[in-house]
mmCIF file of C-alpha atoms and ligand atoms in Angstrom:
data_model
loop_
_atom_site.group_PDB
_atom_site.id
_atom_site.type_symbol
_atom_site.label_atom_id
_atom_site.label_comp_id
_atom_site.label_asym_id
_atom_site.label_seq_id
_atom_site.Cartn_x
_atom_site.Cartn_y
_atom_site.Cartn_z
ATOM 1 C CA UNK A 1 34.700 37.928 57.795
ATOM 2 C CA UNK A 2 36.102 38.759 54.448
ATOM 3 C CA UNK A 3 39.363 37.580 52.534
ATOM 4 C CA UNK A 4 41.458 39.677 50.607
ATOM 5 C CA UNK A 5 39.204 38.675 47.331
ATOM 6 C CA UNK A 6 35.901 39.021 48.663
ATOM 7 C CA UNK A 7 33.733 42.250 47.220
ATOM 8 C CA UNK A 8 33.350 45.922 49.364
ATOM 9 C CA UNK A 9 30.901 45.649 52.225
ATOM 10 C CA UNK A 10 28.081 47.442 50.159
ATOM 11 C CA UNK A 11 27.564 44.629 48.201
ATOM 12 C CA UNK A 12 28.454 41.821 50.237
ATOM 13 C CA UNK A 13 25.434 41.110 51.465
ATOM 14 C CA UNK A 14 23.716 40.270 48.619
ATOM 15 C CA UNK A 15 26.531 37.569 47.605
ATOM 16 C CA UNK A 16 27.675 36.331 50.738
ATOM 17 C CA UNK A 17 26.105 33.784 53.326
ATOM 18 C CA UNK A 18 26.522 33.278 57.099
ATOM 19 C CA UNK A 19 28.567 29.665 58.288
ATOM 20 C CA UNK A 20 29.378 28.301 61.237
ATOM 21 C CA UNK A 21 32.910 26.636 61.176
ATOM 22 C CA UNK A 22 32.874 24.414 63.870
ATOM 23 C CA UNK A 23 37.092 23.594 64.406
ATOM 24 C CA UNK A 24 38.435 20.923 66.680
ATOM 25 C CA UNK A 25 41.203 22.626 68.633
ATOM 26 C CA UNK A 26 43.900 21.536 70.927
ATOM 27 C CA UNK A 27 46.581 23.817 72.580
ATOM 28 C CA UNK A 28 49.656 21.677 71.654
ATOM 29 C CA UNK A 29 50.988 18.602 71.376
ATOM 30 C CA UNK A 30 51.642 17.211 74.890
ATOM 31 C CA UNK A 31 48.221 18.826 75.858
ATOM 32 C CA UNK A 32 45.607 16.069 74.899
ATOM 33 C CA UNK A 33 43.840 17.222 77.643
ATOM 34 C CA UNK A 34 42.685 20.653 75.908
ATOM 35 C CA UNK A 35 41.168 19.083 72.789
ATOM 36 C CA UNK A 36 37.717 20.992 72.384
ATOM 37 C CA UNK A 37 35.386 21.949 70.017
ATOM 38 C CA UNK A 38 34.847 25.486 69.026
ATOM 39 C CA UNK A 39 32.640 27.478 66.552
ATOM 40 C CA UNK A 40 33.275 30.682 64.441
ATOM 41 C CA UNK A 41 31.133 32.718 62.370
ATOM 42 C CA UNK A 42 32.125 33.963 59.028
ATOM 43 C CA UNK A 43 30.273 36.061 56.052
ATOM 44 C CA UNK A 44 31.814 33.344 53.188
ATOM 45 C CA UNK A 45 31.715 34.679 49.820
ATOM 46 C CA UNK A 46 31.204 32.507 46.682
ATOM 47 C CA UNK A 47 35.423 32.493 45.992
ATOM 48 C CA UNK A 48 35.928 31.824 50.148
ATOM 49 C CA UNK A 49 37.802 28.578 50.392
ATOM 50 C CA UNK A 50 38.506 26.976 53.945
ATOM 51 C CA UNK A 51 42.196 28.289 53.878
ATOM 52 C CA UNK A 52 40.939 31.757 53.225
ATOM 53 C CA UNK A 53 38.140 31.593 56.101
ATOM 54 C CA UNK A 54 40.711 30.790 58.052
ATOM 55 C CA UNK A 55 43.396 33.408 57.122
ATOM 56 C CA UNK A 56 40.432 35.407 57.915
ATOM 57 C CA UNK A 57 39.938 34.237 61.402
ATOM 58 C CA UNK A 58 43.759 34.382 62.121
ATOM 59 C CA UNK A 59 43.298 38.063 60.758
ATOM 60 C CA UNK A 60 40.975 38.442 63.767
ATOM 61 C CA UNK A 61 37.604 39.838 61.634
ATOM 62 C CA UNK A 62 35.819 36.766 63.076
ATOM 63 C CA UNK A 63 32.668 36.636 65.310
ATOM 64 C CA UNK A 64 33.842 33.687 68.284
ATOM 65 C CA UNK A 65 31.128 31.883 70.277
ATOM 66 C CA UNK A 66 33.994 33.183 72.715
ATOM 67 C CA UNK A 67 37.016 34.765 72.799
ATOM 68 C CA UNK A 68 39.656 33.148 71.355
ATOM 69 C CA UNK A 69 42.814 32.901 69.633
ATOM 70 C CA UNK A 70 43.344 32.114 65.740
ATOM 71 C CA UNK A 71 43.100 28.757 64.580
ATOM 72 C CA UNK A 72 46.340 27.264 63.802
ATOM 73 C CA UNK A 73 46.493 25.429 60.208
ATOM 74 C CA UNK A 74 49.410 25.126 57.978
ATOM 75 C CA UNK A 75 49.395 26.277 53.930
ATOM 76 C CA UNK A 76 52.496 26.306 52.138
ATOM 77 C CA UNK A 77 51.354 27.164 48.284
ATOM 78 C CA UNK A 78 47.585 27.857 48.460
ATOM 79 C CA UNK A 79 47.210 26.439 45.491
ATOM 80 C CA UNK A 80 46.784 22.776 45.968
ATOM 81 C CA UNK A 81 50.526 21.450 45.201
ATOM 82 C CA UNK A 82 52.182 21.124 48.368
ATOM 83 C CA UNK A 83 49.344 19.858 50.488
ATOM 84 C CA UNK A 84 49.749 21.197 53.501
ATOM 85 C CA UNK A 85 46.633 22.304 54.128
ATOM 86 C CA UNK A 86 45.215 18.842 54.233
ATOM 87 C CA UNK A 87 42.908 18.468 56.808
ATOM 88 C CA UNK A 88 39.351 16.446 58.032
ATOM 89 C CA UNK A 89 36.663 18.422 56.607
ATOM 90 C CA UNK A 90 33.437 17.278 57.466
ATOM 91 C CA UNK A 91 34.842 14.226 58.187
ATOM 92 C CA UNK A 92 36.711 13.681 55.318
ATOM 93 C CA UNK A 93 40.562 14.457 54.543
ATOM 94 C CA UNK A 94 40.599 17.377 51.717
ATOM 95 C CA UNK A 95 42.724 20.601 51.395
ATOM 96 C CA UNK A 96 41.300 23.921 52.636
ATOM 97 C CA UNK A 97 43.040 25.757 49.823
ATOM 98 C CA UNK A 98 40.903 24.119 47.514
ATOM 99 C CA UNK A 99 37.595 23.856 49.590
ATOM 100 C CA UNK A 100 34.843 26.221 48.710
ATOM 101 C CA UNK A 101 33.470 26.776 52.185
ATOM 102 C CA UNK A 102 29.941 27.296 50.072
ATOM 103 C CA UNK A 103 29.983 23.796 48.640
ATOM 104 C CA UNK A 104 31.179 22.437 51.607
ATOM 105 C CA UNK A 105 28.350 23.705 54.472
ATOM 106 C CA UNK A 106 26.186 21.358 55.295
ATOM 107 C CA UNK A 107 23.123 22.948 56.864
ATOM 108 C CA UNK A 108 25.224 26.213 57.354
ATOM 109 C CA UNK A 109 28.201 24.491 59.146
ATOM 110 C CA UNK A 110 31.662 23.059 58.129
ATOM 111 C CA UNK A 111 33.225 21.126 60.685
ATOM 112 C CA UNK A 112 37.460 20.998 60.473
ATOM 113 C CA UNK A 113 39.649 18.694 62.332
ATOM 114 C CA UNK A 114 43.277 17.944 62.081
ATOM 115 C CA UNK A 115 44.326 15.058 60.465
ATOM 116 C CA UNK A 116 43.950 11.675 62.786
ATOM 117 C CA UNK A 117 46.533 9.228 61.644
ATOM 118 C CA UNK A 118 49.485 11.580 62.569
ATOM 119 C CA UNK A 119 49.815 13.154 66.245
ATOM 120 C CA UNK A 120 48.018 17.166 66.931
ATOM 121 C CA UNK A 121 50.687 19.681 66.667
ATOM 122 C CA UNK A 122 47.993 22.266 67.299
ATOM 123 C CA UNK A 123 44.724 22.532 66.438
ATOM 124 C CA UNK A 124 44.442 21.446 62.544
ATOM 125 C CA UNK A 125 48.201 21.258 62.339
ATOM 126 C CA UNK A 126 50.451 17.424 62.438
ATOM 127 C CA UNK A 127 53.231 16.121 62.810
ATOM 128 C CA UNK A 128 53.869 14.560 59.356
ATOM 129 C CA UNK A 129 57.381 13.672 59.801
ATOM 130 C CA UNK A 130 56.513 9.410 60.044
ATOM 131 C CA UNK A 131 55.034 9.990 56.207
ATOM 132 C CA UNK A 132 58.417 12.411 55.351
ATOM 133 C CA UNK A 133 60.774 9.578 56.792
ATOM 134 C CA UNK A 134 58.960 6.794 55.269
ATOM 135 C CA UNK A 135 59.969 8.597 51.619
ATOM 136 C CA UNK A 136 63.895 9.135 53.296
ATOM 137 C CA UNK A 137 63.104 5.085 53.807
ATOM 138 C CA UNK A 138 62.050 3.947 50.265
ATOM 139 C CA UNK A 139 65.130 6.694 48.568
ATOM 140 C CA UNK A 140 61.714 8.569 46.473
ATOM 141 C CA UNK A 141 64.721 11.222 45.269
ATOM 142 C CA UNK A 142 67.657 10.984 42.680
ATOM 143 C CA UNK A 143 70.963 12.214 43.711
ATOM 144 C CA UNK A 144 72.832 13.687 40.666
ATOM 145 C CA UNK A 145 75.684 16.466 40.344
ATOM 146 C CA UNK A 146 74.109 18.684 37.786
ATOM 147 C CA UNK A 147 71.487 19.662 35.376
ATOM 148 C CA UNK A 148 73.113 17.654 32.779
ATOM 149 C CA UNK A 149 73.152 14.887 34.993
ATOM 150 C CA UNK A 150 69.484 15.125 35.837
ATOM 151 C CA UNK A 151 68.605 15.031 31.863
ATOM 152 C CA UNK A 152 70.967 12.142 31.199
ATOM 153 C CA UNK A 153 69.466 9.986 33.304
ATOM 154 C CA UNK A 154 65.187 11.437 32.814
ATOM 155 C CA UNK A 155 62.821 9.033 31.280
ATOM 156 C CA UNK A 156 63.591 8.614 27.251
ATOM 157 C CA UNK A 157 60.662 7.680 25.847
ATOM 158 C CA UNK A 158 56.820 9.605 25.864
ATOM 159 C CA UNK A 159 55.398 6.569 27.879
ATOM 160 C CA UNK A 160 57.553 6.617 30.329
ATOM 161 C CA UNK A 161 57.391 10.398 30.974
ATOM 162 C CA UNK A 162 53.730 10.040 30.942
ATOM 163 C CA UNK A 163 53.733 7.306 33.555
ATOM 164 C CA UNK A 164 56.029 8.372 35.357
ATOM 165 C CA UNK A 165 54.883 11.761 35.656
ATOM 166 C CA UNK A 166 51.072 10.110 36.683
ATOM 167 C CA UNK A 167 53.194 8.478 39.812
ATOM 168 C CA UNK A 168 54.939 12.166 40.286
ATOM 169 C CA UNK A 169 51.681 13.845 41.338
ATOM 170 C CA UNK A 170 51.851 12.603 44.804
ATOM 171 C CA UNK A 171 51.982 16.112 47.096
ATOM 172 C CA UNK A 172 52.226 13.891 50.270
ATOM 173 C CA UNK A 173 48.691 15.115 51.553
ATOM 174 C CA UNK A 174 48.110 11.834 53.635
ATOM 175 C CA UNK A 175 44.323 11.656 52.019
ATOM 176 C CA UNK A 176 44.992 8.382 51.391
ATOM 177 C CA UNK A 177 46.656 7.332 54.326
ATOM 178 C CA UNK A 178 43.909 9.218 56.572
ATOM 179 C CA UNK A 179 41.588 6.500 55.072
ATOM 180 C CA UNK A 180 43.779 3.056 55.219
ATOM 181 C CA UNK A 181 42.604 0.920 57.770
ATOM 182 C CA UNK A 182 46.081 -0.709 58.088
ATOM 183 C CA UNK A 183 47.496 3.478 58.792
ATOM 184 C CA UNK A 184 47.489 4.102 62.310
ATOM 185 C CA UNK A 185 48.227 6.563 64.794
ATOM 186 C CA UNK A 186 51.499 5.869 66.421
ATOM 187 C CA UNK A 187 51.664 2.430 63.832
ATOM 188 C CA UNK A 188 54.663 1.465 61.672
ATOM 189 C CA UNK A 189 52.815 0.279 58.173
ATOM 190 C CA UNK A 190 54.660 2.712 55.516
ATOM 191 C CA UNK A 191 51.485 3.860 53.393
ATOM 192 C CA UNK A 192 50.359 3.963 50.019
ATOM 193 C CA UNK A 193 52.310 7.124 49.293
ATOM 194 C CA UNK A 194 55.658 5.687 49.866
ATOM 195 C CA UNK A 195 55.265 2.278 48.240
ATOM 196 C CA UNK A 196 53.920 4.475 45.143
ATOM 197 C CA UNK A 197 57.203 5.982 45.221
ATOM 198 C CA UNK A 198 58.957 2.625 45.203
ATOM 199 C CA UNK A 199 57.217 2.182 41.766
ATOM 200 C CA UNK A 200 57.344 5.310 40.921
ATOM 201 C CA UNK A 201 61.416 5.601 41.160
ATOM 202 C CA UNK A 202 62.486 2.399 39.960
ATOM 203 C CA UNK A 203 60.377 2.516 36.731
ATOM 204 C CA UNK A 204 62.749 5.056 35.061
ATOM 205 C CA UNK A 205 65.746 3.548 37.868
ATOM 206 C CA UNK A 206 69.379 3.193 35.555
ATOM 207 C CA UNK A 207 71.217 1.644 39.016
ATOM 208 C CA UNK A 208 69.600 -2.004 39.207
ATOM 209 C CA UNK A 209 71.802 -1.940 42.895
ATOM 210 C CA UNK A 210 69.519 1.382 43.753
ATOM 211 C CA UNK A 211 66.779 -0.862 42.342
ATOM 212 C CA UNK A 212 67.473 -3.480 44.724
ATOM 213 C CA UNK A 213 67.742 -1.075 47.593
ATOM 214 C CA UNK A 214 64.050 0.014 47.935
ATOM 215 C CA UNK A 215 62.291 -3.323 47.238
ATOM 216 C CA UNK A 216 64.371 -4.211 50.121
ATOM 217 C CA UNK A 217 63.239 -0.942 51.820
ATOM 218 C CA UNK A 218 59.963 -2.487 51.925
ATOM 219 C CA UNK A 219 60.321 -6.182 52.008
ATOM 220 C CA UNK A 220 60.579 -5.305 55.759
ATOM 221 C CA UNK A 221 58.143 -5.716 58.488
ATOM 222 C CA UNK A 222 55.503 -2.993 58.667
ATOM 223 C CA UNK A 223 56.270 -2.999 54.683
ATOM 224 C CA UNK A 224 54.471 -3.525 51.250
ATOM 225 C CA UNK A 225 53.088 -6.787 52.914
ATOM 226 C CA UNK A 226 50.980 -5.269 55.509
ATOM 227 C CA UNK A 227 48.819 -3.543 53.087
ATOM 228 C CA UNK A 228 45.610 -5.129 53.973
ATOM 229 C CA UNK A 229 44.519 -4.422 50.070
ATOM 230 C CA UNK A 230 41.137 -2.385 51.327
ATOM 231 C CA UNK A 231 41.616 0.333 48.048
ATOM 232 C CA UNK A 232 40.289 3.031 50.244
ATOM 233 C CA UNK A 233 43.473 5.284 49.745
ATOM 234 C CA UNK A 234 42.665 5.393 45.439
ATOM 235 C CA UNK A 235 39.436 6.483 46.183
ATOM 236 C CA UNK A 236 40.500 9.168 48.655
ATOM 237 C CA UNK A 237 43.524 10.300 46.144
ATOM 238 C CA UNK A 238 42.332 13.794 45.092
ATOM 239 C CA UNK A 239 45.478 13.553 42.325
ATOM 240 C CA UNK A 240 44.022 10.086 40.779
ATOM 241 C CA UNK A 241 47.447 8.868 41.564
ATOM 242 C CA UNK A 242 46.847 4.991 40.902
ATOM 243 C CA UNK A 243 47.814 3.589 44.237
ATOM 244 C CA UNK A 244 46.227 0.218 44.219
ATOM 245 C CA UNK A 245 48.292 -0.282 40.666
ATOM 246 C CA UNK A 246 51.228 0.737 42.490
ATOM 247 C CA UNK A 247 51.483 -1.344 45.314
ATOM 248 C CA UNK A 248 50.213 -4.327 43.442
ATOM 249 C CA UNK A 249 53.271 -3.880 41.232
ATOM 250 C CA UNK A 250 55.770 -3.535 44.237
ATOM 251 C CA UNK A 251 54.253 -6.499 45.677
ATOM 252 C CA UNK A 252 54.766 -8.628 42.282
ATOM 253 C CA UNK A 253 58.731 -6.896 42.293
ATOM 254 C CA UNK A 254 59.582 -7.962 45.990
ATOM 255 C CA UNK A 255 57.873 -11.471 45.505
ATOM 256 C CA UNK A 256 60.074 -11.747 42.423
ATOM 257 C CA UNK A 257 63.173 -10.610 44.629
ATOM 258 C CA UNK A 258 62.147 -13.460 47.052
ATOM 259 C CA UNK A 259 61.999 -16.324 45.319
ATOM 260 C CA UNK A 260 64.945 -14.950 42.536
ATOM 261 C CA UNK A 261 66.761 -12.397 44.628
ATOM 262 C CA UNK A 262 69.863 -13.277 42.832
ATOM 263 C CA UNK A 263 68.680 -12.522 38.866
ATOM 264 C CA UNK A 264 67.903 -8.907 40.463
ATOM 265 C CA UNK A 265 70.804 -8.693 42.482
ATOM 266 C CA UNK A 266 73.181 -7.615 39.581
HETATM 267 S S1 SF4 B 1 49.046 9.431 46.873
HETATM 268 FE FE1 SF4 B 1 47.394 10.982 46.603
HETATM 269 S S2 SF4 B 1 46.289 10.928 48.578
HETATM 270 FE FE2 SF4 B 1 48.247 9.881 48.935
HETATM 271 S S3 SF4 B 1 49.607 11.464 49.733
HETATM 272 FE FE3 SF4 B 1 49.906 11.398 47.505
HETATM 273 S S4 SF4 B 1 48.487 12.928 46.649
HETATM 274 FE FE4 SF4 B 1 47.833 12.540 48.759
HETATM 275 S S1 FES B 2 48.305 25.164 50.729
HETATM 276 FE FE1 FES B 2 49.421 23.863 49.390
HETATM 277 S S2 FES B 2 47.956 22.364 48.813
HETATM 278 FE FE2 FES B 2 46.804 23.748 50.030
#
């Protein structure tokens, strides 16, 4: 298998090695019952990331154990911003588009599987729309009328921008819910991502009322107090967005809402 950057066939040889991508696969999303394992054989070059080897496959240049069709994944920008592509490789969520399949082979294989804190669409593709509605839940958007609207109301001074801008970074790749204990399949808890967003949109907030809205977003059940405070999902951020800061922070804001609801209410 080649991808559309990989060298002529004369000289592949020499810079090119043989892996085994071993993908877990299932046929759709009411069809548990076809989850399976299957392997693929591709010539990866030294630029051949995950998301190309798989272009490749859907191509159909692949060697199957069997036959077979493509491998369903998603990619929206290929180059890690809208992380889509997020998947379990090796074991561990990462994004294909940014995964050399080289680095990644361990003993000539790299083993993909979708996601497992959000439900199989098909193979490596989810359903993300619990993580989508959790940022609808917390209001992680500004509605204005206009540009000039949008820069009256941006962050003023450098710090701000710069923190705010460190809390921006999120591409909603569920690495770091993939690893929270307290994330589950068909579970309620919120996540990291969206409790970042809390902080993230009430830092540089100028309506204390929208203010108050999304600590009571999350003051809920299956809220900011569920977090079972394990730090996993900081570690698995692949942005360095500082999650455990973040929810510690929304924590201190909704305890302070609490007890003096009323000073914040205005
Ligand atoms: S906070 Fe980091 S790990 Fe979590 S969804 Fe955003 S980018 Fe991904
Ligand atoms: S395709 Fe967008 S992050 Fe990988």
């Amino acid at each position: 298998v080649t991808d559309a950057n990989s060298k002529p066939a004369s000289s592949k040889a020499a810079n090119s090695e043989r892996i085994t991508l071993r993908v877990q696969r299932q046929d759709g999303p009411d069809k548990p019952q076809t989850r399976r394992w299957e392997t693929f054989t591709v010539e990866a070059t030294s630029n051949m990331t995950v998301a190309s080897a798989l272009r490749a496959l859907q191509r159909g240049s692949a060697k199957t154990s069997e036959p077979s069709a493509p491998v369903a994944f998603e990619s929206g920008c290929l180059e890690e911003r809208c992380g889509s592509c997020t998947m379990r490789i090796n074991g561990r969520a990462a994004k294909a588009c940014s995964t050399r399949l080289l680095s990644a082979a361990r003993k000539g294989t790299v083993t993909l599987e979708p996601l497992s804190k959000f439900p199989v669409e098909r193979d490596l593709i989810v359903d993300r729309s619990r993580s989508f509605r959790a940022l609808e839940q917390v209001k992680a958007y500004k509605q204005v009328e206009d540009q000039a609207a949008a820069l009256a109301i941006a962050p003023k001074t450098k710090s701000l921008q710069e923190r705010v801008y460190q809390l921006s970074r999120c591409t909603s790749c569920g690495a770091c819910l993939e690893v929270c204990p307290e994330y589950t399949l068909g579970g309620d808890f919120i996540g990291a991502a969206a409790l970042n967003q809390v902080r993230r949109f009430n830092d540089d907030a100028t309506d204390p009322a929208e203010k108050k809205q999304r600590l009571d977003s999350v003051m809920r059940p299956a809220g900011v107090a569920d977090c079972g405070k394990a730090q996993n999902c900081v570690e698995a951020c692949p942005l360095g967005v500082p999650l455990v800061d973040s929810i510690q922070e929304v924590a201190r804001d909704t305890s302070a809402r609490m007890l003096f609801g009323w000073l914040l209410s205005e």
